[in-house]
mmCIF file of C-alpha atoms in Angstrom:
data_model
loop_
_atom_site.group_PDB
_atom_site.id
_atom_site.type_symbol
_atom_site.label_atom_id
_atom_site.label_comp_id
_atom_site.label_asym_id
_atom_site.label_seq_id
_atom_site.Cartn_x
_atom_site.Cartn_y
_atom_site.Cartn_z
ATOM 1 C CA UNK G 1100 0.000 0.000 0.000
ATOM 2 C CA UNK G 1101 2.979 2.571 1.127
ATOM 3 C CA UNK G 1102 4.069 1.698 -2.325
ATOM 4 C CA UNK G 1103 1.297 3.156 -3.914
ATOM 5 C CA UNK G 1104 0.768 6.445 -1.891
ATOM 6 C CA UNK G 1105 2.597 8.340 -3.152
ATOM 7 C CA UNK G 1106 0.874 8.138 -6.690
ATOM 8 C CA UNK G 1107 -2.324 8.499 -5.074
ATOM 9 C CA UNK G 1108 -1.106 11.854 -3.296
ATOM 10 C CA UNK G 1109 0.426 13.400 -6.356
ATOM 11 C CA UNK G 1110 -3.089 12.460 -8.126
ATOM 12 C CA UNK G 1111 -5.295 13.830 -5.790
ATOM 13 C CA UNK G 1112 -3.097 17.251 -5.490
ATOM 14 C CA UNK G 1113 -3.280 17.500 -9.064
ATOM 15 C CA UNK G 1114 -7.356 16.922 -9.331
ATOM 16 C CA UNK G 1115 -7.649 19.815 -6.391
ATOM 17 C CA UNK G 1116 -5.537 22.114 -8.432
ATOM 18 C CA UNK G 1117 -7.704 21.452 -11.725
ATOM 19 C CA UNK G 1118 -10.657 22.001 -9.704
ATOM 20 C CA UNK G 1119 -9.716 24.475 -7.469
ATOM 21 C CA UNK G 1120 -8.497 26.474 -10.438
ATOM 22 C CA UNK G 1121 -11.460 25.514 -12.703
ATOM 23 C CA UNK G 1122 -14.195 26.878 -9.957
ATOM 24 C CA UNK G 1123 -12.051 30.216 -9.182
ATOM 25 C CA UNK G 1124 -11.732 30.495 -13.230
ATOM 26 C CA UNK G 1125 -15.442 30.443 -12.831
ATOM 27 C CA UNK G 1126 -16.007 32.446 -10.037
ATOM 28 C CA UNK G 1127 -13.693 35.463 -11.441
ATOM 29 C CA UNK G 1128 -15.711 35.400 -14.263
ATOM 30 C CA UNK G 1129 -18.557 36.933 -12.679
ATOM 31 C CA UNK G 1130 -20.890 39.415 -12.254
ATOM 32 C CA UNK G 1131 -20.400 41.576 -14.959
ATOM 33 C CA UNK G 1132 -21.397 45.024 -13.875
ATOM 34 C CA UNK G 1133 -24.252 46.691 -15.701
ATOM 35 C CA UNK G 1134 -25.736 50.280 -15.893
ATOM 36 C CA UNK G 1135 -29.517 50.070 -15.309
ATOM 37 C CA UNK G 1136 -31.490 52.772 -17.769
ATOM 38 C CA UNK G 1137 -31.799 55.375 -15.340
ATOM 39 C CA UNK G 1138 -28.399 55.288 -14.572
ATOM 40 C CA UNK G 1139 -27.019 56.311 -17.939
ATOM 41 C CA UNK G 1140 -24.431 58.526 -17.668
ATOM 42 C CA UNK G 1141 -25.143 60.622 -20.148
ATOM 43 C CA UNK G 1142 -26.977 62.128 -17.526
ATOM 44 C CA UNK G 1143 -30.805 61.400 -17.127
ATOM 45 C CA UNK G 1144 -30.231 61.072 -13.151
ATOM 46 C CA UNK G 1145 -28.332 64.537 -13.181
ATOM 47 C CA UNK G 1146 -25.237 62.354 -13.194
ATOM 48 C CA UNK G 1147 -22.587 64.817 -14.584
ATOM 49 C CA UNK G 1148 -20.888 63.414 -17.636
ATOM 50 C CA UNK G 1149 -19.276 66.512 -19.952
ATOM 51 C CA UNK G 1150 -16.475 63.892 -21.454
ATOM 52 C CA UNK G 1151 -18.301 62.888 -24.951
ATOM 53 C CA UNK G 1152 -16.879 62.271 -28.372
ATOM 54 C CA UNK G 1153 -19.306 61.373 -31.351
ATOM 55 C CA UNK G 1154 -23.150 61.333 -31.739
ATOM 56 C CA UNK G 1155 -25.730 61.575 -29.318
ATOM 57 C CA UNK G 1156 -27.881 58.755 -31.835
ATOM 58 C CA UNK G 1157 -25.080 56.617 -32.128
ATOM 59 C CA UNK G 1158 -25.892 53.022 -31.939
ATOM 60 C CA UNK G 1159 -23.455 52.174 -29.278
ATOM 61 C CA UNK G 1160 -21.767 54.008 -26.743
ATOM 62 C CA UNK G 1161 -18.576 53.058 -25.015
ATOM 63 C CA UNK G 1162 -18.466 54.548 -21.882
ATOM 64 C CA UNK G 1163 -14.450 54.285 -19.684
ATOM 65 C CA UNK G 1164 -13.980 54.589 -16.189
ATOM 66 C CA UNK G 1165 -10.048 55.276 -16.586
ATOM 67 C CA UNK G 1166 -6.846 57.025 -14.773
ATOM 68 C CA UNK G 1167 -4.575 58.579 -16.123
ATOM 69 C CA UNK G 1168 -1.651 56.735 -14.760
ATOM 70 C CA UNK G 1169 -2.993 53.334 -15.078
ATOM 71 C CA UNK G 1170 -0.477 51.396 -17.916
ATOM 72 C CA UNK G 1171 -3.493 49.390 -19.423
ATOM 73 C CA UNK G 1172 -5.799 52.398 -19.665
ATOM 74 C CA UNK G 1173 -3.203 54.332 -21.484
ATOM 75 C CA UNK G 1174 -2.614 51.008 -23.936
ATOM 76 C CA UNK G 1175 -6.113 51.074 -24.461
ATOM 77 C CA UNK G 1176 -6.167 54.674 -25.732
ATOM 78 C CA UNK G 1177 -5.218 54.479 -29.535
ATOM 79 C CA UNK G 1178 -7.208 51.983 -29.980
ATOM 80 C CA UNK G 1179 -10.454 53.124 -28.421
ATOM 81 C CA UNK G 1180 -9.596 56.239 -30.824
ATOM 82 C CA UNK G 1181 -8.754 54.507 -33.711
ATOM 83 C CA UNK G 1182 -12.282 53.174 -33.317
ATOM 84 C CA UNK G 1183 -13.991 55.800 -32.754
ATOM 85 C CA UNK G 1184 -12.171 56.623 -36.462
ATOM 86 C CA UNK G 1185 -13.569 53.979 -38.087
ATOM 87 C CA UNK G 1186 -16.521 53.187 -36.369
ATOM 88 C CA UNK G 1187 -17.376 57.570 -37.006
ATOM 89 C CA UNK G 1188 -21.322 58.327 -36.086
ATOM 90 C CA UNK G 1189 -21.964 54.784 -34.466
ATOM 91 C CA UNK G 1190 -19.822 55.226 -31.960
ATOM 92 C CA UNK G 1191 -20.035 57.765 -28.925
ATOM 93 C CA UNK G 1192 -17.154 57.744 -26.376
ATOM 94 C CA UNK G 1193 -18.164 58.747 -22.793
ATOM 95 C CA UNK G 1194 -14.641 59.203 -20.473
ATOM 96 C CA UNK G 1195 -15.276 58.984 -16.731
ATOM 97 C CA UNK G 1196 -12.511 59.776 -13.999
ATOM 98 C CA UNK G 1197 -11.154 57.024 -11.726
ATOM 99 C CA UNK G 1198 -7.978 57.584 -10.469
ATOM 100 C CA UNK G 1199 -6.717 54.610 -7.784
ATOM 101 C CA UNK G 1200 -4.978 56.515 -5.056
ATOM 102 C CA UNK G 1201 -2.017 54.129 -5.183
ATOM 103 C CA UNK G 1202 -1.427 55.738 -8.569
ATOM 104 C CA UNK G 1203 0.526 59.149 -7.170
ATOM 105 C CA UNK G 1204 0.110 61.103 -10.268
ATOM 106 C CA UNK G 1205 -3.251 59.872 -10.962
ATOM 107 C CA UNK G 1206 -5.715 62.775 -9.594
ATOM 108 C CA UNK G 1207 -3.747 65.417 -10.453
ATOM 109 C CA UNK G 1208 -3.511 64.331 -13.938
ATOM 110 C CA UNK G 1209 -7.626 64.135 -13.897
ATOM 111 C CA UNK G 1210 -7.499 67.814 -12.653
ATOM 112 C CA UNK G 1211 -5.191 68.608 -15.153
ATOM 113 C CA UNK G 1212 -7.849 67.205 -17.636
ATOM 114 C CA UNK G 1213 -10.427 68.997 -16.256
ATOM 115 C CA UNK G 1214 -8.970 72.271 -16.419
ATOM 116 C CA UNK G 1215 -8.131 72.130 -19.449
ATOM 117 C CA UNK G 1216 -11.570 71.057 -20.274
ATOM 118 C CA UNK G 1217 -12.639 74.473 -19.025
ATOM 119 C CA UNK G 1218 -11.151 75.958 -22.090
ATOM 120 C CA UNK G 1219 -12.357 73.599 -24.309
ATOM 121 C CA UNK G 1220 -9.169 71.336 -24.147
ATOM 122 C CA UNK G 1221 -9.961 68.144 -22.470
ATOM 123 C CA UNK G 1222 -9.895 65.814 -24.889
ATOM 124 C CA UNK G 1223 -5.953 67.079 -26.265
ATOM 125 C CA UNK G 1224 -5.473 66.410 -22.792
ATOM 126 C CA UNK G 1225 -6.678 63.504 -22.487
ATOM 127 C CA UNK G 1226 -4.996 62.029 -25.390
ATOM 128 C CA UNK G 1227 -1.545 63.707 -24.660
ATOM 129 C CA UNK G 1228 -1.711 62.687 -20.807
ATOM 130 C CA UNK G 1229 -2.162 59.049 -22.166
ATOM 131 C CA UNK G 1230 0.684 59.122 -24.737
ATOM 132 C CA UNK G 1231 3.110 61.066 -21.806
ATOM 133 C CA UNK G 1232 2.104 58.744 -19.418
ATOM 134 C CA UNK G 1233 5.470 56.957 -18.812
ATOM 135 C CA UNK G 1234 6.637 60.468 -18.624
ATOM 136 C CA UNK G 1235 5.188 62.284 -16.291
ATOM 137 C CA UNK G 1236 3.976 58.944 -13.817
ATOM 138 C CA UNK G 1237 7.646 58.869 -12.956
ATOM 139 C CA UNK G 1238 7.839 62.500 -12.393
ATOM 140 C CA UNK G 1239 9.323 63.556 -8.455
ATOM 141 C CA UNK G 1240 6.280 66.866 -9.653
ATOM 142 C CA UNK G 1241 4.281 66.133 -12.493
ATOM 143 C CA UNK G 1242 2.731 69.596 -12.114
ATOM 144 C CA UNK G 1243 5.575 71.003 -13.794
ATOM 145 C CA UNK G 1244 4.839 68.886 -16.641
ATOM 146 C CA UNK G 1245 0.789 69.143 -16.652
ATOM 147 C CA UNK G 1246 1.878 72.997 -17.328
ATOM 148 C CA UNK G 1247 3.992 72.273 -19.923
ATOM 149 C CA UNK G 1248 1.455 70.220 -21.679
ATOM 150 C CA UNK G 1249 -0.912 73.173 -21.215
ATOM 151 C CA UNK G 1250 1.549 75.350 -23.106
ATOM 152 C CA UNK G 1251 1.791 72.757 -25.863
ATOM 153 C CA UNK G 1252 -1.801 72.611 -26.150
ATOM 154 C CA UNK G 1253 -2.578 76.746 -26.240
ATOM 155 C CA UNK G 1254 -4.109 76.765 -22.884
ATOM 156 C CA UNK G 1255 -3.453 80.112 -20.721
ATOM 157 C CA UNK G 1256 -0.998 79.391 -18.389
ATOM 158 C CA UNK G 1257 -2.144 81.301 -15.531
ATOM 159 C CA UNK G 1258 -5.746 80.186 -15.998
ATOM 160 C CA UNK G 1259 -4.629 76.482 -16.125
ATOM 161 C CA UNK G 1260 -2.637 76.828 -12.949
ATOM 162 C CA UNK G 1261 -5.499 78.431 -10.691
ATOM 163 C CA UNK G 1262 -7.757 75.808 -12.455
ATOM 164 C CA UNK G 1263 -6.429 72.928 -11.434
ATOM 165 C CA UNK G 1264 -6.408 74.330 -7.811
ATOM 166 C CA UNK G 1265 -10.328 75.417 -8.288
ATOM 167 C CA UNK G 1266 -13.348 73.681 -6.188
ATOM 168 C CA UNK G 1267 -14.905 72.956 -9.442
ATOM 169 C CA UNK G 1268 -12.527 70.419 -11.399
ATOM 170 C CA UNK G 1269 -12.631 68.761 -7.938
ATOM 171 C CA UNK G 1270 -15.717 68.495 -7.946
ATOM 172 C CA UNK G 1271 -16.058 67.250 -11.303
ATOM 173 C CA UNK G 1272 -13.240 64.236 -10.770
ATOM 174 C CA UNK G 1273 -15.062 63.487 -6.939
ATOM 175 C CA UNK G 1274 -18.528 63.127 -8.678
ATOM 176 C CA UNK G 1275 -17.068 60.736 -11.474
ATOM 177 C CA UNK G 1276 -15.524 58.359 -9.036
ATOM 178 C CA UNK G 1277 -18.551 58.581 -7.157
ATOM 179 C CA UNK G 1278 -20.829 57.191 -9.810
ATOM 180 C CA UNK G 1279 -17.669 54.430 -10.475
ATOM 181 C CA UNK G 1280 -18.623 53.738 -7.213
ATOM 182 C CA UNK G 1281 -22.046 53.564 -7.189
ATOM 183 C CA UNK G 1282 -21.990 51.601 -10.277
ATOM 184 C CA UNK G 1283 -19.441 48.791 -8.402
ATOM 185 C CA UNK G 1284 -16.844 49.963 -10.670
ATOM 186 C CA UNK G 1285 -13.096 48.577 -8.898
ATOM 187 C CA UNK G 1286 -10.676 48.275 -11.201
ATOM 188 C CA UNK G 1287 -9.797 50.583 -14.507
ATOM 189 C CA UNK G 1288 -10.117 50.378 -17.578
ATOM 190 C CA UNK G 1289 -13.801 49.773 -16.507
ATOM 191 C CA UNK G 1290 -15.212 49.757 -20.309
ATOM 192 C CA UNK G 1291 -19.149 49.425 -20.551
ATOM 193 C CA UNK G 1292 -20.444 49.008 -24.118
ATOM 194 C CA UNK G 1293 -24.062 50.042 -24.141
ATOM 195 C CA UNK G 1294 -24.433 49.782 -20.751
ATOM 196 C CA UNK G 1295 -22.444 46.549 -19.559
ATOM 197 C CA UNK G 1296 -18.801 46.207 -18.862
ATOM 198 C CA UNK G 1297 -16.946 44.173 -20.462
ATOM 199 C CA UNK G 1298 -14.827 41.044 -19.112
ATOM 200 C CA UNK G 1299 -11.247 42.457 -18.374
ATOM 201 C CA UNK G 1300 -9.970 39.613 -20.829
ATOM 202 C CA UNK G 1301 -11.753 41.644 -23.834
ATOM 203 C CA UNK G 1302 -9.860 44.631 -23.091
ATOM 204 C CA UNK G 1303 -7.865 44.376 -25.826
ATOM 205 C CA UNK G 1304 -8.447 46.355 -29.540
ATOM 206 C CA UNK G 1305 -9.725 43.113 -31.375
ATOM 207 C CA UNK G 1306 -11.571 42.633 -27.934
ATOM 208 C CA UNK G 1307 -13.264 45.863 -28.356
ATOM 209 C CA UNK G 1308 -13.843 45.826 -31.412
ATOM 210 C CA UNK G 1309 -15.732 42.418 -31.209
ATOM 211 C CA UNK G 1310 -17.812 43.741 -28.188
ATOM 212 C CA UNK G 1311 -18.899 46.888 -30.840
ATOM 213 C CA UNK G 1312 -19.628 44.976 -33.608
ATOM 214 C CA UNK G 1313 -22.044 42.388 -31.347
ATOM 215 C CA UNK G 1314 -23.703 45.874 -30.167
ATOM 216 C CA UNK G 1315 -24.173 47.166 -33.589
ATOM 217 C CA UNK G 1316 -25.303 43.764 -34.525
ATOM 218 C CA UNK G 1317 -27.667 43.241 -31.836
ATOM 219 C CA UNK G 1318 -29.224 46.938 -32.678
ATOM 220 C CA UNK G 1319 -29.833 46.247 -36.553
ATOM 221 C CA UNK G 1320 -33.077 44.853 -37.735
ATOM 222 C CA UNK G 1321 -32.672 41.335 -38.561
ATOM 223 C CA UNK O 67 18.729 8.944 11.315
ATOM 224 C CA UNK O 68 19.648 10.734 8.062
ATOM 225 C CA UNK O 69 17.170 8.889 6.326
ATOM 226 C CA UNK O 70 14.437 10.327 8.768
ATOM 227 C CA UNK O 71 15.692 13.779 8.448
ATOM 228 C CA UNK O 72 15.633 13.581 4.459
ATOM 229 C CA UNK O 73 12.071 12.720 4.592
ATOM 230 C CA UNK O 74 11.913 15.558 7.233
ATOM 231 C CA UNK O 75 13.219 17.923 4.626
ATOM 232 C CA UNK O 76 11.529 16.311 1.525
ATOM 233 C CA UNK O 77 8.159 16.602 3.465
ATOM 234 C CA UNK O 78 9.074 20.038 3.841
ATOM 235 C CA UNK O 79 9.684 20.404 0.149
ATOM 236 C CA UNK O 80 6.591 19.212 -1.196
ATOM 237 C CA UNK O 81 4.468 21.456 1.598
ATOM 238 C CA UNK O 82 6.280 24.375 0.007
ATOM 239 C CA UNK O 83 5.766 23.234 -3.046
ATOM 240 C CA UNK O 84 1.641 22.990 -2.684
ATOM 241 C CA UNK O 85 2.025 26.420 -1.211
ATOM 242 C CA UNK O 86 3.527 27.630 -4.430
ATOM 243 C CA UNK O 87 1.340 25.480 -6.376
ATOM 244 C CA UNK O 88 -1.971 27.346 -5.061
ATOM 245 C CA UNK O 89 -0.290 30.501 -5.705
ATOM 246 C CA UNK O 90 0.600 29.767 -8.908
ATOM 247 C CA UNK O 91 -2.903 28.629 -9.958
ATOM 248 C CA UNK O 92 -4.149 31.722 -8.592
ATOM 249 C CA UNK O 93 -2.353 33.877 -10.325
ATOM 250 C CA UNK O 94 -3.412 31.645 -13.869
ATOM 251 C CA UNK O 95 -6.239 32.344 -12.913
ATOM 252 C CA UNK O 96 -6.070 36.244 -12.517
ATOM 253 C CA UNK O 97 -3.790 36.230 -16.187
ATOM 254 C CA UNK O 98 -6.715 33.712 -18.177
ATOM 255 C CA UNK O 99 -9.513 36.280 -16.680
ATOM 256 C CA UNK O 100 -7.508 39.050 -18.017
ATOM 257 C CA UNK O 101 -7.695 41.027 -14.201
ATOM 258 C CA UNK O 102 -3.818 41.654 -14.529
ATOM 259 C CA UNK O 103 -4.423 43.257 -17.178
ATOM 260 C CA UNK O 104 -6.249 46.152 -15.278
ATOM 261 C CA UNK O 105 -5.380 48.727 -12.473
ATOM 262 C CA UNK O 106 -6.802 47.960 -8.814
ATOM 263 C CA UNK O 107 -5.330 46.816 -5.860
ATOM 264 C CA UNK O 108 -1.469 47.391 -5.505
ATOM 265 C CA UNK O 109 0.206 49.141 -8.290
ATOM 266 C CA UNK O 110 3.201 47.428 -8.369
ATOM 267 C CA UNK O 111 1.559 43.856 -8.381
ATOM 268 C CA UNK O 112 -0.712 45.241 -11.290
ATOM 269 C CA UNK O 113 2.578 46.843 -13.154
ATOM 270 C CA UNK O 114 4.495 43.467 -12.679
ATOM 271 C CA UNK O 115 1.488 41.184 -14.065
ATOM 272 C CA UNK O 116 0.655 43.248 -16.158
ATOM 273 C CA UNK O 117 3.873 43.455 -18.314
ATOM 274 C CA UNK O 118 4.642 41.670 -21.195
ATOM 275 C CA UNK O 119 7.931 39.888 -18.805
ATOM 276 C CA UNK O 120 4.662 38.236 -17.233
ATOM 277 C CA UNK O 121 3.405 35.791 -20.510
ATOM 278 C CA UNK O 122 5.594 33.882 -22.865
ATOM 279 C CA UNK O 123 4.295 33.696 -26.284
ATOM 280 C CA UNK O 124 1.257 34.508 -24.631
ATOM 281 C CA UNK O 125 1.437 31.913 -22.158
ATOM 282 C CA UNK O 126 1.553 33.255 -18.803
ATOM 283 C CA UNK O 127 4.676 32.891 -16.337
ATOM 284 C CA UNK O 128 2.342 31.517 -13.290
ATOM 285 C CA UNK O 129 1.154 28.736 -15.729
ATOM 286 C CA UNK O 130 4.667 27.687 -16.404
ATOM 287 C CA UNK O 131 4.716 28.282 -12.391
ATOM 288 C CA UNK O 132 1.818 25.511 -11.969
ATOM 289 C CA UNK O 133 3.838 23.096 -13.934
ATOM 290 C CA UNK O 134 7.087 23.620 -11.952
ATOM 291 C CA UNK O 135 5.829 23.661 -8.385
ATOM 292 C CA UNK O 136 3.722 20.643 -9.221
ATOM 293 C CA UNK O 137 6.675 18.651 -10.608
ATOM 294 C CA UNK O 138 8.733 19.652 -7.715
ATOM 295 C CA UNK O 139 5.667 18.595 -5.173
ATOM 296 C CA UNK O 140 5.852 15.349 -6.767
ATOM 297 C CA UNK O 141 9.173 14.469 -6.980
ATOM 298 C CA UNK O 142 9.467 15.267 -3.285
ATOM 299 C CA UNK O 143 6.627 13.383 -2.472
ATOM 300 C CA UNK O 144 8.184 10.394 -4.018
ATOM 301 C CA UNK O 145 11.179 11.009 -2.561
ATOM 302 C CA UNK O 146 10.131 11.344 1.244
ATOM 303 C CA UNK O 147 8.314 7.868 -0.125
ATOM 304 C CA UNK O 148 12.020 6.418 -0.622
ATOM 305 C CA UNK O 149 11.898 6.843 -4.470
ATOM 306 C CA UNK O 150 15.728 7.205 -4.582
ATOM 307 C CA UNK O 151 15.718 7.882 -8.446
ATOM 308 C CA UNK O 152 13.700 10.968 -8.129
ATOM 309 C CA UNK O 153 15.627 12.935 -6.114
ATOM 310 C CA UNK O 154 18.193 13.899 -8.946
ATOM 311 C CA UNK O 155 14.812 15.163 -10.643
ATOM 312 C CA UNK O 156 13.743 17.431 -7.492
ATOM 313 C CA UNK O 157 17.242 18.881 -7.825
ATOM 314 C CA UNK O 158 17.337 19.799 -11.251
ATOM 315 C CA UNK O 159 13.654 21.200 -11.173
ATOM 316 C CA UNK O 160 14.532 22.925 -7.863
ATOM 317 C CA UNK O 161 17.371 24.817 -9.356
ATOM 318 C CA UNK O 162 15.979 25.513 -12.910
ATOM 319 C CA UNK O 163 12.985 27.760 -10.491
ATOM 320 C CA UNK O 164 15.944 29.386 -8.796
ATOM 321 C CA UNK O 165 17.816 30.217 -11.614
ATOM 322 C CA UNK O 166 13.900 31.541 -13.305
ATOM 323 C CA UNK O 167 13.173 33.156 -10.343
ATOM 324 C CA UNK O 168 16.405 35.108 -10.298
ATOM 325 C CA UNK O 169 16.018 36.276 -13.326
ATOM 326 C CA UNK O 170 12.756 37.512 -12.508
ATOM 327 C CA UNK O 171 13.701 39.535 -9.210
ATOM 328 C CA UNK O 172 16.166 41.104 -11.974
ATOM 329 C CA UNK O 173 13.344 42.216 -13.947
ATOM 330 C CA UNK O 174 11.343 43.611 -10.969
ATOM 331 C CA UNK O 175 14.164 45.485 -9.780
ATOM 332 C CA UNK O 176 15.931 46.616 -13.167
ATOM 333 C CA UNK O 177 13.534 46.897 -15.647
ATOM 334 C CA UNK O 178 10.506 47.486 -14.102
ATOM 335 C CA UNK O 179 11.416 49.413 -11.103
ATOM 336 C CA UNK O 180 8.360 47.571 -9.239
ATOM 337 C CA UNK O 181 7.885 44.471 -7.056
ATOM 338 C CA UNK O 182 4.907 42.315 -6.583
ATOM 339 C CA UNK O 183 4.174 41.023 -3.387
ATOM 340 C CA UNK O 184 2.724 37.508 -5.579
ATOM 341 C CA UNK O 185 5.934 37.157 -7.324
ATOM 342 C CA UNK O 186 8.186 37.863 -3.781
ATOM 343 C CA UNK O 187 6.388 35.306 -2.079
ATOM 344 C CA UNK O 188 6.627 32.562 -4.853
ATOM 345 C CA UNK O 189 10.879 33.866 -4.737
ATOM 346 C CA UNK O 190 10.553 33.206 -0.771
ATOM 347 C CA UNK O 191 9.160 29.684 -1.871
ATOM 348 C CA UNK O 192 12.112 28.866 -4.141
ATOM 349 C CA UNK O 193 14.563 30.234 -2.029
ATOM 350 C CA UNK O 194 13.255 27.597 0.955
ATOM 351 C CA UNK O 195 13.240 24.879 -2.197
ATOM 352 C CA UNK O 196 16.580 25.598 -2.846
ATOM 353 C CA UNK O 197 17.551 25.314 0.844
ATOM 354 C CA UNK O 198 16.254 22.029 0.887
ATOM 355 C CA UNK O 199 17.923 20.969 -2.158
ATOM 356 C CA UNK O 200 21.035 21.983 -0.688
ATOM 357 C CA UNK O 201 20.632 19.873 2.041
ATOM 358 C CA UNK O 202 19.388 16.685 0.223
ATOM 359 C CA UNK O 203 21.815 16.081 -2.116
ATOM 360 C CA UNK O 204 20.193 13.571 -4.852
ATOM 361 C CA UNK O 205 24.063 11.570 -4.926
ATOM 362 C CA UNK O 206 23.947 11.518 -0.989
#
């Protein structure tokens, strides 16, 4: 019997560790977070939400919780743009704030964003902050840089730098996490696609690009 | 008396090894759901699993981790058993997770300037496995 034991052992460790890492596969796998209908945040429950790219009818709307100084967020921006170029009026882009504050960069660079949203900017921010990101994440002050980036993008200087200290970009970044919040949102990129998030392993470009072309699918008339 | 102690040790061994083994599935897990490829939680774990150091050809490093801690739980387990012929086997696996495991502290701490509490845990792990290596010698 001793002889045998040992086989027996090694088998039944390796059965746990199938099924042990079958029924955590399966239990990572859910929920999948949804926004109900009067939770859009385009706005309909007074929800602010002033980040939009693209048209108000479009069939499907992708909708990112994201921070700045989160690696995979920033991987994930050309491509979400380079959809929106080639999907054009089906798409609508919705940007949310979520910055993780183990990310030490990551709020300012959301006020940065914000202020430069307040003259008309935010979206060259966005865009720039993304592409900069190894930059400025490793930065001892990244403020210098945010102003810099200001100055590359036309912004007034002066106006840029009392912005980002003003109650109302603040406010703006607190009310977005809030709703991330609300809507059990953890972990960024938090991508919704009409309304429910996608599985972190489709946060790729060809997964995003799938999850669009089901949503487009799934609105035409058969 | 030194066959008592190597079973001791070899005991040991494949404990450490089913420690390493859990992690390792875990963090399979976490890769084939895609969650280290997000931002939450510690930074640095999320920066480390994230990379691309943490998949070969799209296969990721824990999964090669599953297969090496399991391999080195059962060649211990055979050993402590008396399985003399095995032991050479425990060694060789033992040190090819060192010599893996140094090279990925070297990434962590030159490349990408970040540590991961996961991946400093399983280095604990080998470290230990080493030890016991060391000490049970497959031509003793």
């Amino acid at each position: 019997m001793k002889r045998y034991l040992p086989f027996v052992i090694v088998s039944a460790v390796a059965l746990l560790a199938l099924a042990g890492g079958a029924m955590l596969y399966h239990a990572k796998q859910l929920p999948l977070l949804t926004i109900s209908k009067n939770r859009i945040a385009s706005g309909t429950d007074g929800a602010e939400s002033i980040h939009i790219r693209g048209q108000p009818d479009a069939p499907v709307t992708l909708e990112e919780f994201g921070d700045f100084e989160c690696p995979p967020c920033g991987r994930l921006s050309d491509p979400i743009n380079q959809l929106e170029h080639d999907y054009h009026s089906r798409l609508r882009i919705i940007f949310h704030h979520f910055p993780f504050v183990t990310h030490q960069h990551a709020r300012e660079a959301a006020l940065a964003s914000e202020a430069a949203d307040l003259q008309g900017r935010f979206w060259q921010m966005h865009d720039l902050l993304y592409r900069e990101q190894s930059t400025w994440s490793k930065a001892a002050d990244a403020r210098l840089l945010f102003n810099a980036y200001a100055g590359m993008l036309g912004l007034k200087i002066d106006r840029f730098k009392k912005d980002m200290e003003s109650d109302e970009v603040k406010r703006r970044v607190t009310a977005d996490q809030q709703q991330g919040a609300a809507l059990g949102v953890t972990v960024t990129p938090t991508i919704f696609i009409n309304n429910r998030a996608l599985p972190a392993a489709s946060l790729n470009a060809a997964g995003l690009r799938a999850a669009i072309e089901a949503a487009i699918n799934a609105k035409s008339p058969p | 008396m030194e066959s008592r102690n190597r079973i001791i040790l070899y005991t040991i061994a494949a404990s450490i090894s089913l420690a390493g083994l859990a992690e390792a599935t875990y963090l399979t897990v976490l890769s084939l759901t895609g969650e280290t490829a997000v931002c939450g939680g510690s930074a640095s774990c999320f920066q480390v699993l994230g990379s691309g150091y943490a998949k070969i050809a799209g296969i990721p490093m824990a999964a090669f981790g599953i297969l090496a801690y399991f391999s080195a739980f059962g060649f211990a387990t055979f050993a402590a058993f008396g399985y003399a012929r095995v032991r050479k086997f425990f060694g060789l696996t033992v040190w090819a997770m060192f010599a893996v495991t140094l090279w990925l502290l070297f990434v962590q701490a030159f490349l990408l300037h970040a540590f991961c509490r996961y991946c400093l845990f399983s280095a604990a792990l080998v470290f230990v496995l080493a030890a016991v290596a060391l000490l049970t010698p497959s031509s003793r």
